[in-house]
XYZ file of C-alpha atoms in Angstrom:
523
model
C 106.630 47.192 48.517
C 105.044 50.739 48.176
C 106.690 54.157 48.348
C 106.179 56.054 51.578
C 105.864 59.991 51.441
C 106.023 62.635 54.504
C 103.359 65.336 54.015
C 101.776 67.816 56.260
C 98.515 68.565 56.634
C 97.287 71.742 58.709
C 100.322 71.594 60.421
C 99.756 67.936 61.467
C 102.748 65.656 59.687
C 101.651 61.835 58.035
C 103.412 59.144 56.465
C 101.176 58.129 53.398
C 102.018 55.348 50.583
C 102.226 56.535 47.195
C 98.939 55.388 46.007
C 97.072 57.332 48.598
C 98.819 60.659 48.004
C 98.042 60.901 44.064
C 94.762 60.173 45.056
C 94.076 62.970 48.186
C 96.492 64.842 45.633
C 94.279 65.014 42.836
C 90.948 65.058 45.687
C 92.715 68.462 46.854
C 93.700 69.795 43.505
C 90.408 69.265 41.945
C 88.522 71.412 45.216
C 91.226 74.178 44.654
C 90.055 74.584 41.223
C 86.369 74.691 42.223
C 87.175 77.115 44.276
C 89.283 78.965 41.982
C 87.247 82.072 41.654
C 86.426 82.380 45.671
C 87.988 85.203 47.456
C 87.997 82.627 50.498
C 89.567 79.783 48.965
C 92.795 80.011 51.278
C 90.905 79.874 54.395
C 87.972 76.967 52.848
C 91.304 75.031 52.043
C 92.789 75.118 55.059
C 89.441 74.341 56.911
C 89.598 71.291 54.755
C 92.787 70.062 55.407
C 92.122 70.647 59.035
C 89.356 68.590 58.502
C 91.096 65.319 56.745
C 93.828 65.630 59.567
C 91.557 65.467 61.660
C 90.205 62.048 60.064
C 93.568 60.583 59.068
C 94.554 61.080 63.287
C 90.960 59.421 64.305
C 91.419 56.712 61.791
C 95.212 56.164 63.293
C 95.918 53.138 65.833
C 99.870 55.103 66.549
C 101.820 57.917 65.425
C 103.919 56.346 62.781
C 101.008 54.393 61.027
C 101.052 54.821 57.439
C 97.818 56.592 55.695
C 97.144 54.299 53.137
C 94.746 54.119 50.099
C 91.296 52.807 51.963
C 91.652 55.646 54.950
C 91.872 57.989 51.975
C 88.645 56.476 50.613
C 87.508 56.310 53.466
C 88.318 60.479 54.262
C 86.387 60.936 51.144
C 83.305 59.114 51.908
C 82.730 61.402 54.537
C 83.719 64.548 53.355
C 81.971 64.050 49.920
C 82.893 63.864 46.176
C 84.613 67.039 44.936
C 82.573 67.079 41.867
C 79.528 66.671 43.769
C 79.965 69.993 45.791
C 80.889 72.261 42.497
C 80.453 75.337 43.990
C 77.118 77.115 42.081
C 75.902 80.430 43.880
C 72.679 78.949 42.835
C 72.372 76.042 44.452
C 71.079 75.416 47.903
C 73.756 74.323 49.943
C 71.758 73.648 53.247
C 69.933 70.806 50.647
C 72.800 68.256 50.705
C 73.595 69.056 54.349
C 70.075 68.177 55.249
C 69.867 64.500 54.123
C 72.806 63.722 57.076
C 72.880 65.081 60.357
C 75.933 63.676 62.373
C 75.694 63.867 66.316
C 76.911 67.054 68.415
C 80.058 67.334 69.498
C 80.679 69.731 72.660
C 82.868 72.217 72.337
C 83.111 75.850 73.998
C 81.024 78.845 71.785
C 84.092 81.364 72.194
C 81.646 83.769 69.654
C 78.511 84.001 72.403
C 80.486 83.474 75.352
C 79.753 85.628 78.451
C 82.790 84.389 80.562
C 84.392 81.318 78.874
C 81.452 79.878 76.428
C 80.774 76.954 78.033
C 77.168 77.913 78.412
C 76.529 78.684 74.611
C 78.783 75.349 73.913
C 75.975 73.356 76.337
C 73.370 75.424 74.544
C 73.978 73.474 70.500
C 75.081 70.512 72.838
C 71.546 69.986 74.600
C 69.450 71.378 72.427
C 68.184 73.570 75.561
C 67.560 77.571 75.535
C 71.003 79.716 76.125
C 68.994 82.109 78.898
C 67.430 78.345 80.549
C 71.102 77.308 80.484
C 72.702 80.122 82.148
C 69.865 81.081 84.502
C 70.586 77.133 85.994
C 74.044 77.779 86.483
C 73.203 81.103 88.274
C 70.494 79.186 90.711
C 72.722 75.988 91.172
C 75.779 77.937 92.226
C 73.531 79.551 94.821
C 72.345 76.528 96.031
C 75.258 73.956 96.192
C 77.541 76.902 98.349
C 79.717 77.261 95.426
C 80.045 73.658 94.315
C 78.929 74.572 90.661
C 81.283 77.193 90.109
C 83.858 74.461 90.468
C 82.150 72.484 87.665
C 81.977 75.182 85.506
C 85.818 75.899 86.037
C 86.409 72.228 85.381
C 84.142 72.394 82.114
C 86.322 75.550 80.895
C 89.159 73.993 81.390
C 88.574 70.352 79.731
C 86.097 71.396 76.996
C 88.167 73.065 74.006
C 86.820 75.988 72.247
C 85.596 76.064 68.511
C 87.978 77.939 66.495
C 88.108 76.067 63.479
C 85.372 75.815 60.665
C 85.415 71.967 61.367
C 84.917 72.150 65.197
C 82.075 75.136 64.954
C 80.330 72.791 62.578
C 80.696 69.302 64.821
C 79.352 71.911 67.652
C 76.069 72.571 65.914
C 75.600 68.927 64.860
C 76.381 69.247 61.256
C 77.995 67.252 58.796
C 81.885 68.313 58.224
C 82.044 68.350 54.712
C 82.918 70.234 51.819
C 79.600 72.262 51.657
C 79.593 73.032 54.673
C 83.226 73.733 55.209
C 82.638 76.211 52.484
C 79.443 77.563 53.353
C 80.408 78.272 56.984
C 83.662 80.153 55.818
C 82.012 82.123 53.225
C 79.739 83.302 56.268
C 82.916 84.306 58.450
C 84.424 85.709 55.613
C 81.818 87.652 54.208
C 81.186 88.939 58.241
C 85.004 90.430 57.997
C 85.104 91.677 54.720
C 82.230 93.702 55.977
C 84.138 94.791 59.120
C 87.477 95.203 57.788
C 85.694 96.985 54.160
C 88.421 97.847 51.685
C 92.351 97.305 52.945
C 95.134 97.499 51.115
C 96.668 93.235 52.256
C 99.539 93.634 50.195
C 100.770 96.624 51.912
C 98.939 95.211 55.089
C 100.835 91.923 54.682
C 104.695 93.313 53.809
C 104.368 95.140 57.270
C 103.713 92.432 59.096
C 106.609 90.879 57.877
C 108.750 93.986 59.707
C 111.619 92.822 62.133
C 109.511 94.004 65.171
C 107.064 91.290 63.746
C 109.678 88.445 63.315
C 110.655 89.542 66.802
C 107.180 88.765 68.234
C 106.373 85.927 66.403
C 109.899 84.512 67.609
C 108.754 85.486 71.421
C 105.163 83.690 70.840
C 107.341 80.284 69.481
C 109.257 80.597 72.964
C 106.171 81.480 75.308
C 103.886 78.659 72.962
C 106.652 75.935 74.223
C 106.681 76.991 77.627
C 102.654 76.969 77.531
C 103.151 73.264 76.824
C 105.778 72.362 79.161
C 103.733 74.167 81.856
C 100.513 72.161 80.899
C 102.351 68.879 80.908
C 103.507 69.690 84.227
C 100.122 71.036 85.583
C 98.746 67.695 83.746
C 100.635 65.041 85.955
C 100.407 67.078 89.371
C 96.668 67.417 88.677
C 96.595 63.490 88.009
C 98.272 62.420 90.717
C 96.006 64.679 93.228
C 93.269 63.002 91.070
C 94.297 59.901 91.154
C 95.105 59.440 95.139
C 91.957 60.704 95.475
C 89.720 58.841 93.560
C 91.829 55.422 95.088
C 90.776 56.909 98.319
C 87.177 57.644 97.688
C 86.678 53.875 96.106
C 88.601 52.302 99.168
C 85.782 54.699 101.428
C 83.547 53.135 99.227
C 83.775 49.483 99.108
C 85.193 49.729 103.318
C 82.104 51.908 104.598
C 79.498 50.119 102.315
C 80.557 46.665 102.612
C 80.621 46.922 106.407
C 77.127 49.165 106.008
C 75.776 46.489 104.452
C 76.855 43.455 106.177
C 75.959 45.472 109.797
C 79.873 44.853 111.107
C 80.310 47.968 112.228
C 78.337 50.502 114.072
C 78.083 54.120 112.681
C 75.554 55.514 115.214
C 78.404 57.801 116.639
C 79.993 59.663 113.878
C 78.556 62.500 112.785
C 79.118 62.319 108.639
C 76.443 59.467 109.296
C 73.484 61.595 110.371
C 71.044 62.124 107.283
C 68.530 60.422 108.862
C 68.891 57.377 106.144
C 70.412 53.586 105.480
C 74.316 54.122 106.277
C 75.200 52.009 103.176
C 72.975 55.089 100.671
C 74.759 57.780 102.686
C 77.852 56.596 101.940
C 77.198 56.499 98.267
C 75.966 59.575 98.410
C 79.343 61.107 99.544
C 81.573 59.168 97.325
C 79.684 60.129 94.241
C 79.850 64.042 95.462
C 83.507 63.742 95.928
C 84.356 61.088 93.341
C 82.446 62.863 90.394
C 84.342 66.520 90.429
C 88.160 64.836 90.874
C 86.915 62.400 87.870
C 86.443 65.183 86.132
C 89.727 66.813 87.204
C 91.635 63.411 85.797
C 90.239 63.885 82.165
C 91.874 66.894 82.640
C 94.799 66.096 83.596
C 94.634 63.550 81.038
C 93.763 65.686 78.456
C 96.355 68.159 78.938
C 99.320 65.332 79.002
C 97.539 63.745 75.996
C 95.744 66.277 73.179
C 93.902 63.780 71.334
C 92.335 62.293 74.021
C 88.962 61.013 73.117
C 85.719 62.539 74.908
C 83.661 60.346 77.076
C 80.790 61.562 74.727
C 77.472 63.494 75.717
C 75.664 60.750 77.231
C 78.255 60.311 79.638
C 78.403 63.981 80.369
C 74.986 64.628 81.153
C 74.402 61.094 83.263
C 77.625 62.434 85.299
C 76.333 66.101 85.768
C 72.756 64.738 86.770
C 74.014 62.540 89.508
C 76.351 64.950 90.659
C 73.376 67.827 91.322
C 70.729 65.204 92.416
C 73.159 63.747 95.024
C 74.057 67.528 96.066
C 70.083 68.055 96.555
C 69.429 64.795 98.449
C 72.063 65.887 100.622
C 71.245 69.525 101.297
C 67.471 68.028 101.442
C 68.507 65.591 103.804
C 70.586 67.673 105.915
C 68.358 70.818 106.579
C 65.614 68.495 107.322
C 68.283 67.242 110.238
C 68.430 70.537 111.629
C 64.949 71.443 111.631
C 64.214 68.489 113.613
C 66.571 69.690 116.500
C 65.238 73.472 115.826
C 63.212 72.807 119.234
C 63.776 72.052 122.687
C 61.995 70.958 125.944
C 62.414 69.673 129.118
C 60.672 67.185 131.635
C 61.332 68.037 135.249
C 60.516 64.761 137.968
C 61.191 66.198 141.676
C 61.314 63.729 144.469
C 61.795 64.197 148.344
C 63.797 61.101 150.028
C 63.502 60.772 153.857
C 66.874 60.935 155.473
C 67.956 60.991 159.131
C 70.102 64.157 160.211
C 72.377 61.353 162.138
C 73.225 59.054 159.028
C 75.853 60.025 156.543
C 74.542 60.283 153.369
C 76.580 58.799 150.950
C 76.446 59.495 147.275
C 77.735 57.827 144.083
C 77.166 56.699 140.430
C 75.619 53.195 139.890
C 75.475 51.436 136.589
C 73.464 48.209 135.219
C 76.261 45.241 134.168
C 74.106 44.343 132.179
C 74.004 47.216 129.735
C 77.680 48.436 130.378
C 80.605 47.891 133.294
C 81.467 51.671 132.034
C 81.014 54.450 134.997
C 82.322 57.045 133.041
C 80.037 60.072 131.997
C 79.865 59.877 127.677
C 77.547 60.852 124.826
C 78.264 57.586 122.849
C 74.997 55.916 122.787
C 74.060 52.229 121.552
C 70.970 49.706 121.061
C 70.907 47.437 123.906
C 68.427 44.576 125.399
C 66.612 45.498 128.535
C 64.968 42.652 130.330
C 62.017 41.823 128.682
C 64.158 41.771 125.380
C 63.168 45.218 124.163
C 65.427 46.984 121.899
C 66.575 50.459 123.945
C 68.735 53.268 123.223
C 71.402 53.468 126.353
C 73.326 56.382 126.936
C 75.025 57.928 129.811
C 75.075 61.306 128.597
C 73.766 62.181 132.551
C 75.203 65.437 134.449
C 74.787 65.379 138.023
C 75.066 69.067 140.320
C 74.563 69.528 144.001
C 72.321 72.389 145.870
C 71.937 73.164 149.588
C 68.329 72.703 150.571
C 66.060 75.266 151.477
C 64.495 73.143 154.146
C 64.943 69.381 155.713
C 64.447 67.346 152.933
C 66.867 65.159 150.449
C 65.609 65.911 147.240
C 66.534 65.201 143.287
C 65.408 66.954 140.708
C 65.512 64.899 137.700
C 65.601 67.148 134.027
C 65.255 65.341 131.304
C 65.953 66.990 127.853
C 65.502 66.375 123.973
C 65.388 68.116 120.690
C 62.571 67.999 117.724
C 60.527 69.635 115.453
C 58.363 71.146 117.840
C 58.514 71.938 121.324
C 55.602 69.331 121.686
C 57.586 66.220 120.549
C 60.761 67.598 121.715
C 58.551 66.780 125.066
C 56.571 63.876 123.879
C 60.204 62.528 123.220
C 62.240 64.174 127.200
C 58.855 62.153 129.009
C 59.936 58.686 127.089
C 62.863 59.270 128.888
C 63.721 56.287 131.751
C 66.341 57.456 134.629
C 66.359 55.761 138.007
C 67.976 56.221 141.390
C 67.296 55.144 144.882
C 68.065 55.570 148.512
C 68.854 52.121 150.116
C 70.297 52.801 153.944
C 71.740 56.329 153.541
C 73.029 55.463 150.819
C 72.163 57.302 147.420
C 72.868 55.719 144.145
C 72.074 57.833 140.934
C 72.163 55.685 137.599
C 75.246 57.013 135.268
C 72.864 56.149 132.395
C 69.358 56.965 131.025
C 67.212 54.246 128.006
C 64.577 55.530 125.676
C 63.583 54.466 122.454
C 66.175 53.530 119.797
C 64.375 56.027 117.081
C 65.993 59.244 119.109
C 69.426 58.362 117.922
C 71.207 61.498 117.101
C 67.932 63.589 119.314
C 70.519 64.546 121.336
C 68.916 63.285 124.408
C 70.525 63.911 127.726
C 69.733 63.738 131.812
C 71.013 66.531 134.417
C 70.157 65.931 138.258
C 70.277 68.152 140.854
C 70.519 66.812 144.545
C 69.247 69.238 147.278
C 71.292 67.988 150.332
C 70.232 69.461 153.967
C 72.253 71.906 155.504
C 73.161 69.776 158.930
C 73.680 66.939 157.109
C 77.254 64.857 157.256
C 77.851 63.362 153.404
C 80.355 61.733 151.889
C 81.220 61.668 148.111
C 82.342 58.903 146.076
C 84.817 59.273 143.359
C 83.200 58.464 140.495
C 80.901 61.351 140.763
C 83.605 63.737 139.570
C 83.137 62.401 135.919
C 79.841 63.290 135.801
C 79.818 67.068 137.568
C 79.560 69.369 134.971
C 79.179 72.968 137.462
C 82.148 72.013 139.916
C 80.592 72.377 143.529
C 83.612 70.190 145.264
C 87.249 70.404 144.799
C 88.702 67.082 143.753
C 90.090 66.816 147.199
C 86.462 66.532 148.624
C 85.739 63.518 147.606
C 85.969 60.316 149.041
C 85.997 62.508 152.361
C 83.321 63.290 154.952
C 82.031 66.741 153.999
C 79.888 68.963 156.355
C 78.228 72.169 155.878
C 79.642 75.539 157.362
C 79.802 79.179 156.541
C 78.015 78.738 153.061
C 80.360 76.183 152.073
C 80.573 72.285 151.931
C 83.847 71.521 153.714
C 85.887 68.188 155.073
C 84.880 67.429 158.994
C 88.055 67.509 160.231
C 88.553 71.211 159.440
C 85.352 72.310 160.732
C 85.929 70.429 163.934
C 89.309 72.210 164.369
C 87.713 75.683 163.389
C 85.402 74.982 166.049
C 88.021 74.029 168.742
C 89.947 76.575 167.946
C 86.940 79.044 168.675
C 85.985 77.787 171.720
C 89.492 78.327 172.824
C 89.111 81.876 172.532
């Protein structure tokens, strides 16, 4: 049974065995006495035992795990033999340093920071030029509407800064040891000796121990708790936003794609489903825009209920970041390619003269084809249908019908057909493929409620408005179902399903023209 001892380490507490404290005892003792004669021994020491805390917490499977003699050992292997770093102003210190280079860690470069350092942080991460760096988030935020500012918040947020000697040196890639340790504090020191020149630190350091300092370092205890009891908060409100909505977003997923896929659902008609591409890559394309920022928000949340939360690592970083901007481009590719495809628009005008009778009633309504739909209602849902040869059309009764007086004798409908495209010539390459029908059988006018052309114009916004001319003397009588489909109003709702005749400018019911009529021959 060994002996257990409580020690703490820059501020961090451990339970170590007896064994392993006379030896990282004696490991400590014997660097303070190399670095007896340094002016910066206090702050190379505590960089050190930042350092080893570090290590003893990595090397840790839960809190109250003892340090025992092998993690020591262990510690030391990587930080180096004390009697192999005795500090000689004539030696080369970058010599040791060079035979080991350990991999990056990223970190924020509070030193060269502009706005939060997450650029100068990316800069020793990647390996890539600090103006190339910042000049990309400058252009991407442009270009993704914003988007990238929201990354770059979420970066600041989850990526701590480099304060200590340790972190600054896992930021540039370089082996956390004693030489270095040293060598990178002797810089910083040597920088603020030259700043701060000759200062009397006794004096400096009893008036910082003044009440009105107590006071303040008192307040920062009090305002330092409530920091953390605000993060921890923030932490689980952030992860449960997170978290619903990355459940969501994999439910959208695997629902939308799986039926995508499998072609058991039909997405013709929504408009989130209009890049122009398979419905299945569309919706991965959305989830992974949505999915990858909240992600990103959960390590954070994570990361502020739990501080030594592990990094996903660089690899991970960069894959995430790359699919992130290359789905935003496809997208924004995708999309203004869309709209410039509807940028023009043209329309194909059929006029035909029917020959009516002045004594029949012409009667008027909206037919439709059983065999593509038992719908009469006017709609701009479209869908793939068989005609009768077994051809694959696009049905739609996006069709608007209006009424006109003639000028002359003649029934006539004026047919417009209208689509969208690229240029006004295939906009009305694309109106002519257009197939509307209507005939006069026995005074009887029946206008299709629908329109085929080729499935490819899905989403051309294709549509049909007729105009019928009706003769001034002539007695006509409007079905119901008409009413749907009238986009300019020419009859009250009352006038159909009535005999309508024509009198003082206006289409009215018979019976009121007749008594107009009696009543003026009356007088």
């Amino acid at each position: 049974m060994n002996k257990t001892i409580n020690i703490n380490l820059a501020n961090v507490f451990f339970h170590i065995d007896e064994d392993a404290f006379i030896k990282l005892d004696r490991y400590l003792k014997t660097i303070e006495s190399y670095l007896a004669k340094e002016e910066s021994k206090d702050e190379i020491l505590q960089d050190i035992e930042a350092r080893i805390a570090e290590l003893f917490t990595e090397s840790m499977i839960h809190e109250k795990q003892v340090i025992t003699l092998s993690q020591v050992n262990d510690m030391i292997a990587i930080m180096g033999e004390p009697e192999a770093y005795k500090i000689d102003d004539g030696d080369d210190s970058t010599s040791s340093s060079s035979k080991f280079k350990s991999s990056r860690k990223l970190y924020r470069d509070i030193e060269n920071n502009y706005i939060g350092g997450v650029s100068a942080g990316l800069h020793h991460y990647l390996g890539l030029n600090l103006l190339v760096i910042r000049l990309i988030w400058i252009i991407s935020a442009l270009f993704s509407f914003g988007a990238t500012v929201a990354i770059y918040v979420i970066l600041w947020a989850v990526t701590p800064a480099a304060r200590t000697t340790a972190q600054k040196l896992d930021m540039q890639g370089e082996p956390v040891n004693l030489t270095n340790i040293e060598r990178k504090v002797k810089e910083s020191y040597s920088k603020f000796a030259d700043k701060v020149g000759d200062i009397d630190y006794d004096k400096y350091e009893q008036q910082t121990r003044s009440g009105i300092t107590k006071f303040f370092d008192g307040l920062g205890e009090v305002l330092k708790a409530l920091g953390v009891f605000i993060s921890k908060f923030l932490g689980i409100i952030l992860l449960i936003i997170s978290g619903v909505v990355l459940v969501g977003s994999m439910i959208f997923l695997f629902s939308f794609g799986t039926i995508s896929i499998f072609e058991l659902g039909d997405f013709n008609n929504m408009d989130m489903f209009s890049l122009g591409i398979p419905y299945w890559i569309q919706v991965v394309l959305f989830f992974l825009v949505g999915a990858i920022p909240f992600f990103y928000l959960l390590i954070l949340s994570l990361k502020l209920l739990f501080s030594n939360l592990k990094s996903i690592g660089r690899i991970s970083h960069i894959t995430l970041i790359g699919i992130w901007i290359l789905c935003i481009i496809v997208i924004t590719t995708l999309s203004v390619k869309k709209q410039l495809e509807l940028s023009y628009d043209a329309e194909v005008i059929e006029v035909k003269s029917l020959a009516l009778t002045s004594e029949d009633t012409l009667r008027i309504k909206m037919d439709t084809n059983l065999m593509y739909s038992d719908d009469l209602r006017q709609s701009k849902l479209q869908k793939i249908v068989k005609d009768g040869s077994n051809t694959s059309r696009l049905y739609s009764s996006n069709v608007y019908v209006n009424f006109r007086t003639s000028d002359d004798e003649e029934l006539k409908v004026r047919v417009t057909k209208k689509s969208y495209g690229s240029s006004e010539s295939i906009a009305r390459e694309r109106a002519s493929l257009v197939d509307y029908d209507f005939e006069l059988d026995n005074s009887n006018l029946k206008l299709d409620n629908y329109f085929l052309t080729m499935p490819e114009f899905m989403k051309q916004n294709v549509k049909v408005e007729v105009t019928v001319y009706i003769p001034e003397d002539q007695i006509i009588y409007l079905d119901k179902n008409l009413m749907d489909f009238s986009r300019v109003r020419n009859f009250r709702s009352s006038d159909y399903n009535t005999y309508l005749g024509y009198d003082q400018n206006t289409w009215k019911p018979l019976d009121s023209i007749i008594k107009t009529d009696s009543l003026t021959t009356q007088n």
